[in-house]
Amino acid sequence: PLLTIVIVLGSFYIPGANMKVGKDKVVLMHYTLKNDAGDVIDSSDGADPLPFLQGHGNIIPGLESALEGSKVGDKLDVSIKPEEGYGERMKDAIQEIPSSALQGVDEVKVGMQLQSQDKDGNAFLVTVTKIDDDKITVDGNHPLAGQTLHFSVSIESVRKAEAEELSHGHVHADGQHHH
């Protein structure tokens, strides 16, 4: 019998390689986040890529918009203004509270994050920014509010979301939830 070998150069199939980032797609990306001074704030370097469900608010709006239409292998550098990131800093989110309001907290320190509740019972974090004898100043702004965020991103994987992921609004992998 005659054996024929066919070699195709420069082309092979990678599942999902041509799928684009779009609504209801599960995306895995590596990222490095820097501030205006060029300091690294966060990075997936040395860790697994970040999974998210595109179009469901799993990541900040400006980054979600910037990634729309990207595909596996794409590398992007994106700057996100505060209004498309964690918002502008709000002065009314900074409040002084009496020290007595923190009964049960052993030692309060500047930089400590505490869980609080709004008038509707929704939980949110506040950061202690100042301590006086009888009062404590807390800031309910996100720590990155008011900052322009600079992302370097690489798209590692794109796939269709499963029905359960769509109904929950976030990625599931290996039977686990990513939040």
CSV table of C-alpha atoms in Angstrom, one decimal:
chain,number,residue,atom,x,y,z
A,1,PRO,CA,0.0,0.0,0.0
A,2,LEU,CA,1.1,3.5,-0.8
A,3,LEU,CA,1.2,5.9,2.2
A,4,THR,CA,0.5,9.6,1.5
A,5,ILE,CA,1.5,12.2,4.1
A,6,VAL,CA,0.1,15.6,3.8
A,7,ILE,CA,1.7,18.5,5.7
A,8,VAL,CA,-0.2,21.7,6.2
A,9,LEU,CA,2.1,24.5,7.1
A,10,GLY,CA,1.1,27.5,9.3
A,11,SER,CA,-2.4,26.5,10.0
A,12,PHE,CA,-4.0,24.3,12.7
A,13,TYR,CA,-7.4,24.3,14.4
A,14,ILE,CA,-7.6,25.7,18.0
A,15,PRO,CA,-11.1,25.4,19.5
A,16,GLY,CA,-12.6,28.9,20.0
A,17,ALA,CA,-9.6,30.6,18.4
A,18,ASN,CA,-11.9,32.5,15.9
A,19,MET,CA,-14.6,33.2,18.5
A,20,LYS,CA,-14.8,36.9,19.4
A,21,VAL,CA,-15.4,38.4,22.8
A,22,GLY,CA,-19.1,39.4,22.9
A,23,LYS,CA,-22.2,39.2,25.1
A,24,ASP,CA,-22.7,35.9,26.8
A,25,LYS,CA,-19.2,34.6,26.1
A,26,VAL,CA,-16.9,33.3,28.8
A,27,VAL,CA,-13.5,34.9,28.5
A,28,LEU,CA,-10.2,34.1,30.2
A,29,MET,CA,-7.7,36.9,30.1
A,30,HIS,CA,-4.4,37.7,31.7
A,31,TYR,CA,-4.0,41.3,32.8
A,32,THR,CA,-1.8,43.8,34.5
A,33,LEU,CA,-3.4,46.9,36.0
A,34,LYS,CA,-1.3,50.0,36.6
A,35,ASN,CA,-2.1,53.5,37.9
A,36,ASP,CA,-1.0,56.8,36.2
A,37,ALA,CA,2.4,56.6,37.9
A,38,GLY,CA,3.0,53.2,36.3
A,39,ASP,CA,2.8,51.3,39.6
A,40,VAL,CA,1.4,47.8,39.3
A,41,ILE,CA,-1.9,47.7,41.3
A,42,ASP,CA,-2.9,44.1,40.3
A,43,SER,CA,-1.9,41.4,37.9
A,44,SER,CA,-2.7,37.8,37.0
A,45,ASP,CA,1.0,37.2,36.3
A,46,GLY,CA,2.0,33.9,37.7
A,47,ALA,CA,-1.7,32.9,38.3
A,48,ASP,CA,-4.5,31.5,36.3
A,49,PRO,CA,-6.2,33.9,33.8
A,50,LEU,CA,-9.2,35.8,35.1
A,51,PRO,CA,-12.5,34.3,33.9
A,52,PHE,CA,-15.5,36.5,33.3
A,53,LEU,CA,-18.9,36.5,31.5
A,54,GLN,CA,-18.8,39.3,28.9
A,55,GLY,CA,-21.8,41.6,29.0
A,56,HIS,CA,-22.9,40.8,32.5
A,57,GLY,CA,-21.0,43.4,34.6
A,58,ASN,CA,-18.4,41.0,35.9
A,59,ILE,CA,-15.6,43.5,35.1
A,60,ILE,CA,-15.6,47.3,35.0
A,61,PRO,CA,-17.7,48.8,32.1
A,62,GLY,CA,-14.8,50.5,30.3
A,63,LEU,CA,-12.7,47.4,30.1
A,64,GLU,CA,-15.7,45.3,29.1
A,65,SER,CA,-16.4,47.7,26.2
A,66,ALA,CA,-12.7,47.8,25.1
A,67,LEU,CA,-12.5,44.0,24.9
A,68,GLU,CA,-15.7,43.6,22.8
A,69,GLY,CA,-14.7,42.0,19.4
A,70,SER,CA,-11.3,40.8,20.5
A,71,LYS,CA,-10.2,37.2,19.9
A,72,VAL,CA,-7.8,34.6,21.4
A,73,GLY,CA,-4.2,35.9,21.1
A,74,ASP,CA,-5.1,39.5,21.0
A,75,LYS,CA,-3.1,41.8,23.3
A,76,LEU,CA,-4.5,45.2,24.2
A,77,ASP,CA,-3.3,48.2,26.2
A,78,VAL,CA,-6.4,50.1,27.5
A,79,SER,CA,-6.8,53.2,29.6
A,80,ILE,CA,-10.1,53.5,31.5
A,81,LYS,CA,-11.3,56.9,32.8
A,82,PRO,CA,-12.9,56.9,36.3
A,83,GLU,CA,-16.5,57.2,35.0
A,84,GLU,CA,-16.0,53.9,33.1
A,85,GLY,CA,-14.1,52.3,36.0
A,86,TYR,CA,-14.9,52.6,39.7
A,87,GLY,CA,-16.4,56.1,39.3
A,88,GLU,CA,-15.4,59.5,40.6
A,89,ARG,CA,-14.6,60.0,44.3
A,90,MET,CA,-17.8,61.1,46.1
A,91,LYS,CA,-17.3,63.4,49.1
A,92,ASP,CA,-20.6,62.3,50.7
A,93,ALA,CA,-19.1,58.7,50.9
A,94,ILE,CA,-16.6,60.0,53.5
A,95,GLN,CA,-18.2,60.2,56.9
A,96,GLU,CA,-17.2,60.6,60.6
A,97,ILE,CA,-18.8,58.1,62.9
A,98,PRO,CA,-18.6,57.9,66.7
A,99,SER,CA,-15.9,55.5,68.0
A,100,SER,CA,-18.7,53.9,70.0
A,101,ALA,CA,-20.4,52.7,66.8
A,102,LEU,CA,-17.6,50.1,66.4
A,103,GLN,CA,-18.3,48.1,69.5
A,104,GLY,CA,-16.9,44.6,69.2
A,105,VAL,CA,-14.0,45.6,67.0
A,106,ASP,CA,-10.9,44.9,69.0
A,107,GLU,CA,-8.5,47.4,67.5
A,108,VAL,CA,-9.4,49.9,64.8
A,109,LYS,CA,-6.5,51.0,62.5
A,110,VAL,CA,-6.1,53.4,59.6
A,111,GLY,CA,-6.4,51.4,56.4
A,112,MET,CA,-8.7,48.7,57.9
A,113,GLN,CA,-11.7,47.8,55.9
A,114,LEU,CA,-15.0,47.3,57.7
A,115,GLN,CA,-18.3,46.1,56.4
A,116,SER,CA,-21.2,48.5,56.6
A,117,GLN,CA,-24.8,48.6,55.4
A,118,ASP,CA,-26.8,51.3,53.6
A,119,LYS,CA,-30.3,52.3,54.6
A,120,ASP,CA,-31.7,49.4,52.4
A,121,GLY,CA,-29.6,46.8,54.2
A,122,ASN,CA,-27.1,46.3,51.3
A,123,ALA,CA,-23.6,45.5,52.5
A,124,PHE,CA,-20.6,47.5,51.3
A,125,LEU,CA,-17.0,48.1,52.5
A,126,VAL,CA,-15.6,51.3,54.1
A,127,THR,CA,-12.0,52.1,54.7
A,128,VAL,CA,-10.9,53.7,58.0
A,129,THR,CA,-8.9,56.8,57.0
A,130,LYS,CA,-8.6,58.7,60.3
A,131,ILE,CA,-8.9,58.0,64.0
A,132,ASP,CA,-9.5,60.7,66.6
A,133,ASP,CA,-10.3,60.2,70.3
A,134,ASP,CA,-14.0,59.9,70.0
A,135,LYS,CA,-14.6,59.7,66.2
A,136,ILE,CA,-13.5,57.7,63.2
A,137,THR,CA,-13.5,58.8,59.6
A,138,VAL,CA,-14.5,56.1,57.1
A,139,ASP,CA,-14.5,56.3,53.3
A,140,GLY,CA,-17.0,54.3,51.3
A,141,ASN,CA,-15.5,55.1,47.9
A,142,HIS,CA,-13.9,52.2,46.1
A,143,PRO,CA,-10.1,52.4,46.6
A,144,LEU,CA,-9.6,52.9,42.8
A,145,ALA,CA,-12.4,55.5,42.5
A,146,GLY,CA,-11.2,58.7,40.8
A,147,GLN,CA,-8.3,57.0,39.1
A,148,THR,CA,-7.5,56.4,35.5
A,149,LEU,CA,-6.7,52.7,35.2
A,150,HIS,CA,-4.2,51.3,32.7
A,151,PHE,CA,-4.7,47.7,31.7
A,152,SER,CA,-2.4,45.4,29.6
A,153,VAL,CA,-4.6,42.5,28.6
A,154,SER,CA,-4.1,39.3,26.6
A,155,ILE,CA,-7.1,37.2,25.6
A,156,GLU,CA,-6.4,33.5,26.4
A,157,SER,CA,-9.7,31.8,25.7
A,158,VAL,CA,-13.3,32.6,24.5
A,159,ARG,CA,-16.2,30.2,24.6
A,160,LYS,CA,-20.0,30.2,24.6
A,161,ALA,CA,-21.4,30.4,28.1
A,162,GLU,CA,-23.5,27.5,29.4
A,163,ALA,CA,-27.1,28.0,30.3
A,164,GLU,CA,-26.4,27.8,34.1
A,165,GLU,CA,-23.7,30.5,33.8
A,166,LEU,CA,-26.1,32.8,31.9
A,167,SER,CA,-28.8,32.3,34.5
A,168,HIS,CA,-26.4,33.0,37.4
A,169,GLY,CA,-24.6,35.9,35.5
A,170,HIS,CA,-21.1,34.6,36.2
A,171,VAL,CA,-18.6,31.9,35.1
A,172,HIS,CA,-18.6,28.3,36.5
A,173,ALA,CA,-15.6,26.1,36.0
A,174,ASP,CA,-15.0,22.5,37.2
A,175,GLY,CA,-18.2,22.6,39.3
A,176,GLN,CA,-17.1,25.8,41.1
A,177,HIS,CA,-18.3,29.4,41.0
A,178,HIS,CA,-16.0,32.3,40.2
A,179,HIS,CA,-17.0,35.5,42.0
